[in-house]
Amino acid sequence: MKQIVTAFAFLVSSTIAAQSEGCPAAPDHSDGVAGIITQIQQAENERAAQILSNQLWEFWADAPDDSAQAVLDRGMTRRSQWDLLGAIEDFDKLVEYCPSYAEGYNQRAFAHFLRQDYQAALPDLDRAIELSPNHVAAISGKALTLLGLKRVDEARETLQQALKLNPWLSERHLLDAGGPLAPKGEDI
């Protein structure tokens, strides 16, 4: 019995020690992201750009370790099943564990956005962009969030920033004449 108690105590202390070490640094995919963005900017059509854009998610959704990956994947599954509060709970855990991993913030922002809680989404998007300045999805998500907050001029500027990285974003049509983010004078 003493051996079982000792083994259990060792297991608990090892787990606590591992958790206290915190999340490792997120993989540095900045070169890969930059390369794909360059290819997107040179794409001949929207379909080609979309295929390349999908590759960006392979980088962004590459969590720092297996524990973080499991929480990210579970949160994304919950979000896709419209368990938005459950997803936010998972993303809260992810952000707490890996505070320098941009996708935790981006995914939590998306869940808040889907709940139409734009005020809660905006700081997460800002943090995701701060951590990953070329995160096109976070930048375009910020534009949509600002539009939801009726901050049209800021939304337009933010969408234009996203379009510099990916001119093929579907959100580009929001800037068309008559669109909600059309330049002033063309928004009628």
CSV table of N, CA and C in Angstrom, one decimal, residues 33-101:
chain,number,residue,atom,x,y,z
A,33,VAL,N,4.0,31.3,-43.3
A,33,VAL,CA,2.8,32.2,-43.5
A,33,VAL,C,3.1,33.3,-44.5
A,34,ALA,N,4.3,33.9,-44.3
A,34,ALA,CA,4.7,34.9,-45.3
A,34,ALA,C,4.8,34.4,-46.7
A,35,GLY,N,5.3,33.2,-46.9
A,35,GLY,CA,5.4,32.6,-48.2
A,35,GLY,C,4.1,32.3,-48.8
A,36,ILE,N,3.1,31.8,-48.0
A,36,ILE,CA,1.8,31.6,-48.5
A,36,ILE,C,1.1,32.9,-48.9
A,37,ILE,N,1.2,33.9,-48.0
A,37,ILE,CA,0.6,35.2,-48.3
A,37,ILE,C,1.1,35.8,-49.6
A,38,THR,N,2.4,35.6,-49.9
A,38,THR,CA,3.0,36.1,-51.1
A,38,THR,C,2.3,35.3,-52.3
A,39,GLN,N,2.2,34.0,-52.2
A,39,GLN,CA,1.5,33.3,-53.2
A,39,GLN,C,0.1,33.7,-53.4
A,40,ILE,N,-0.6,34.0,-52.3
A,40,ILE,CA,-2.0,34.4,-52.4
A,40,ILE,C,-2.1,35.7,-53.2
A,41,GLN,N,-1.2,36.6,-52.9
A,41,GLN,CA,-1.2,37.9,-53.5
A,41,GLN,C,-0.9,37.8,-55.0
A,42,GLN,N,-0.3,36.7,-55.4
A,42,GLN,CA,0.0,36.5,-56.8
A,42,GLN,C,-1.0,35.5,-57.5
A,43,ALA,N,-1.9,35.1,-56.8
A,43,ALA,CA,-2.9,34.1,-57.3
A,43,ALA,C,-3.7,34.7,-58.5
A,44,GLU,N,-4.0,33.8,-59.4
A,44,GLU,CA,-4.7,34.3,-60.6
A,44,GLU,C,-6.2,34.4,-60.5
A,45,ASN,N,-6.7,33.7,-59.5
A,45,ASN,CA,-8.2,33.7,-59.3
A,45,ASN,C,-8.5,33.4,-57.8
A,46,GLU,N,-9.8,33.6,-57.5
A,46,GLU,CA,-10.2,33.4,-56.1
A,46,GLU,C,-10.1,31.9,-55.7
A,47,ARG,N,-10.3,31.0,-56.6
A,47,ARG,CA,-10.2,29.6,-56.2
A,47,ARG,C,-8.8,29.2,-55.8
A,48,ALA,N,-7.8,29.7,-56.6
A,48,ALA,CA,-6.4,29.4,-56.3
A,48,ALA,C,-6.0,30.0,-55.0
A,49,ALA,N,-6.5,31.2,-54.7
A,49,ALA,CA,-6.2,31.9,-53.5
A,49,ALA,C,-6.9,31.2,-52.3
A,50,GLN,N,-8.1,30.6,-52.5
A,50,GLN,CA,-8.7,29.9,-51.4
A,50,GLN,C,-8.0,28.7,-51.0
A,51,ILE,N,-7.5,28.0,-52.0
A,51,ILE,CA,-6.7,26.8,-51.7
A,51,ILE,C,-5.5,27.1,-50.8
A,52,LEU,N,-4.8,28.2,-51.2
A,52,LEU,CA,-3.6,28.7,-50.5
A,52,LEU,C,-4.0,29.1,-49.1
A,53,SER,N,-5.2,29.9,-49.0
A,53,SER,CA,-5.6,30.4,-47.7
A,53,SER,C,-5.9,29.2,-46.7
A,54,ASN,N,-6.4,28.1,-47.2
A,54,ASN,CA,-6.7,27.0,-46.4
A,54,ASN,C,-5.4,26.5,-45.8
A,55,GLN,N,-4.3,26.6,-46.5
A,55,GLN,CA,-3.0,26.1,-45.9
A,55,GLN,C,-2.5,27.0,-44.7
A,56,LEU,N,-3.0,28.2,-44.7
A,56,LEU,CA,-2.6,29.1,-43.5
A,56,LEU,C,-3.1,28.5,-42.2
A,57,TRP,N,-4.3,27.9,-42.3
A,57,TRP,CA,-4.9,27.3,-41.1
A,57,TRP,C,-4.0,26.2,-40.5
A,58,GLU,N,-3.3,25.5,-41.4
A,58,GLU,CA,-2.4,24.4,-40.9
A,58,GLU,C,-1.3,25.0,-40.0
A,59,PHE,N,-0.9,26.2,-40.3
A,59,PHE,CA,0.1,26.9,-39.4
A,59,PHE,C,-0.6,27.5,-38.2
A,60,TRP,N,-1.7,28.2,-38.4
A,60,TRP,CA,-2.3,28.9,-37.2
A,60,TRP,C,-2.8,27.9,-36.2
A,61,ALA,N,-3.3,26.8,-36.7
A,61,ALA,CA,-3.9,25.8,-35.7
A,61,ALA,C,-2.9,24.8,-35.2
A,62,ASP,N,-1.7,25.0,-35.4
A,62,ASP,CA,-0.6,24.2,-34.9
A,62,ASP,C,-0.3,24.7,-33.5
A,63,ALA,N,-0.9,24.0,-32.5
A,63,ALA,CA,-0.7,24.5,-31.1
A,63,ALA,C,0.7,24.1,-30.5
A,64,PRO,N,1.1,24.8,-29.5
A,64,PRO,CA,2.4,24.6,-28.9
A,64,PRO,C,2.8,23.2,-28.4
A,65,ASP,N,1.8,22.5,-27.9
A,65,ASP,CA,2.0,21.1,-27.4
A,65,ASP,C,0.8,20.3,-27.5
A,66,ASP,N,0.9,19.0,-27.2
A,66,ASP,CA,-0.3,18.1,-27.3
A,66,ASP,C,-1.5,18.5,-26.5
A,67,SER,N,-1.2,19.0,-25.2
A,67,SER,CA,-2.3,19.5,-24.4
A,67,SER,C,-3.0,20.6,-24.9
A,68,ALA,N,-2.3,21.6,-25.4
A,68,ALA,CA,-2.9,22.8,-26.0
A,68,ALA,C,-3.6,22.4,-27.3
A,69,GLN,N,-3.1,21.5,-28.1
A,69,GLN,CA,-3.8,21.0,-29.3
A,69,GLN,C,-5.1,20.4,-29.0
A,70,ALA,N,-5.1,19.6,-28.0
A,70,ALA,CA,-6.3,18.9,-27.6
A,70,ALA,C,-7.4,19.9,-27.2
A,71,VAL,N,-7.0,20.9,-26.4
A,71,VAL,CA,-8.0,21.9,-26.0
A,71,VAL,C,-8.5,22.7,-27.2
A,72,LEU,N,-7.6,23.1,-28.0
A,72,LEU,CA,-7.9,23.9,-29.2
A,72,LEU,C,-8.9,23.1,-30.1
A,73,ASP,N,-8.6,21.8,-30.3
A,73,ASP,CA,-9.4,21.0,-31.2
A,73,ASP,C,-10.8,20.8,-30.6
A,74,ARG,N,-10.8,20.5,-29.3
A,74,ARG,CA,-12.1,20.3,-28.6
A,74,ARG,C,-12.9,21.6,-28.7
A,75,GLY,N,-12.3,22.8,-28.4
A,75,GLY,CA,-13.0,24.0,-28.5
A,75,GLY,C,-13.6,24.3,-29.9
A,76,MET,N,-12.8,24.0,-30.9
A,76,MET,CA,-13.2,24.2,-32.3
A,76,MET,C,-14.4,23.3,-32.7
A,77,THR,N,-14.3,22.0,-32.1
A,77,THR,CA,-15.4,21.1,-32.4
A,77,THR,C,-16.7,21.6,-31.7
A,78,ARG,N,-16.5,22.1,-30.5
A,78,ARG,CA,-17.7,22.6,-29.7
A,78,ARG,C,-18.3,23.8,-30.5
A,79,ARG,N,-17.4,24.7,-31.0
A,79,ARG,CA,-17.9,25.8,-31.7
A,79,ARG,C,-18.6,25.4,-33.0
A,80,SER,N,-18.1,24.4,-33.7
A,80,SER,CA,-18.8,24.0,-34.9
A,80,SER,C,-20.1,23.3,-34.6
A,81,GLN,N,-20.3,22.9,-33.4
A,81,GLN,CA,-21.6,22.3,-33.0
A,81,GLN,C,-22.5,23.3,-32.3
A,82,TRP,N,-22.1,24.6,-32.4
A,82,TRP,CA,-22.8,25.7,-31.8
A,82,TRP,C,-22.9,25.6,-30.3
A,83,ASP,N,-22.0,24.9,-29.6
A,83,ASP,CA,-21.9,24.9,-28.2
A,83,ASP,C,-20.9,26.1,-27.9
A,84,LEU,N,-21.3,27.3,-28.1
A,84,LEU,CA,-20.4,28.4,-28.0
A,84,LEU,C,-19.9,28.7,-26.6
A,85,LEU,N,-20.7,28.5,-25.6
A,85,LEU,CA,-20.3,28.7,-24.2
A,85,LEU,C,-19.2,27.6,-23.9
A,86,GLY,N,-19.4,26.4,-24.3
A,86,GLY,CA,-18.5,25.4,-24.1
A,86,GLY,C,-17.2,25.6,-24.8
A,87,ALA,N,-17.3,26.2,-26.0
A,87,ALA,CA,-16.1,26.5,-26.8
A,87,ALA,C,-15.3,27.6,-26.1
A,88,ILE,N,-16.0,28.6,-25.6
A,88,ILE,CA,-15.4,29.7,-25.0
A,88,ILE,C,-14.7,29.2,-23.7
A,89,GLU,N,-15.3,28.3,-23.0
A,89,GLU,CA,-14.7,27.7,-21.8
A,89,GLU,C,-13.4,27.1,-22.2
A,90,ASP,N,-13.4,26.3,-23.3
A,90,ASP,CA,-12.1,25.7,-23.7
A,90,ASP,C,-11.1,26.7,-24.1
A,91,PHE,N,-11.5,27.7,-24.9
A,91,PHE,CA,-10.5,28.7,-25.3
A,91,PHE,C,-10.0,29.6,-24.1
A,92,ASP,N,-10.8,29.7,-23.1
A,92,ASP,CA,-10.4,30.4,-21.9
A,92,ASP,C,-9.2,29.6,-21.3
A,93,LYS,N,-9.4,28.3,-21.2
A,93,LYS,CA,-8.3,27.4,-20.7
A,93,LYS,C,-7.1,27.5,-21.6
A,94,LEU,N,-7.3,27.5,-22.9
A,94,LEU,CA,-6.1,27.5,-23.8
A,94,LEU,C,-5.4,28.8,-23.6
A,95,VAL,N,-6.1,30.0,-23.5
A,95,VAL,CA,-5.4,31.3,-23.4
A,95,VAL,C,-4.7,31.4,-22.0
A,96,GLU,N,-5.3,30.8,-21.0
A,96,GLU,CA,-4.7,30.8,-19.7
A,96,GLU,C,-3.4,30.0,-19.7
A,97,TYR,N,-3.4,28.8,-20.4
A,97,TYR,CA,-2.3,27.9,-20.4
A,97,TYR,C,-1.2,28.5,-21.4
A,98,CYS,N,-1.6,29.0,-22.6
A,98,CYS,CA,-0.7,29.4,-23.6
A,98,CYS,C,-1.0,30.9,-24.0
A,99,PRO,N,-0.7,31.8,-23.1
A,99,PRO,CA,-1.0,33.2,-23.3
A,99,PRO,C,-0.3,33.9,-24.5
A,100,SER,N,0.7,33.2,-25.1
A,100,SER,CA,1.3,33.8,-26.2
A,100,SER,C,1.0,33.1,-27.5
A,101,TYR,N,0.0,32.3,-27.5
A,101,TYR,CA,-0.5,31.5,-28.7
A,101,TYR,C,-1.7,32.3,-29.3
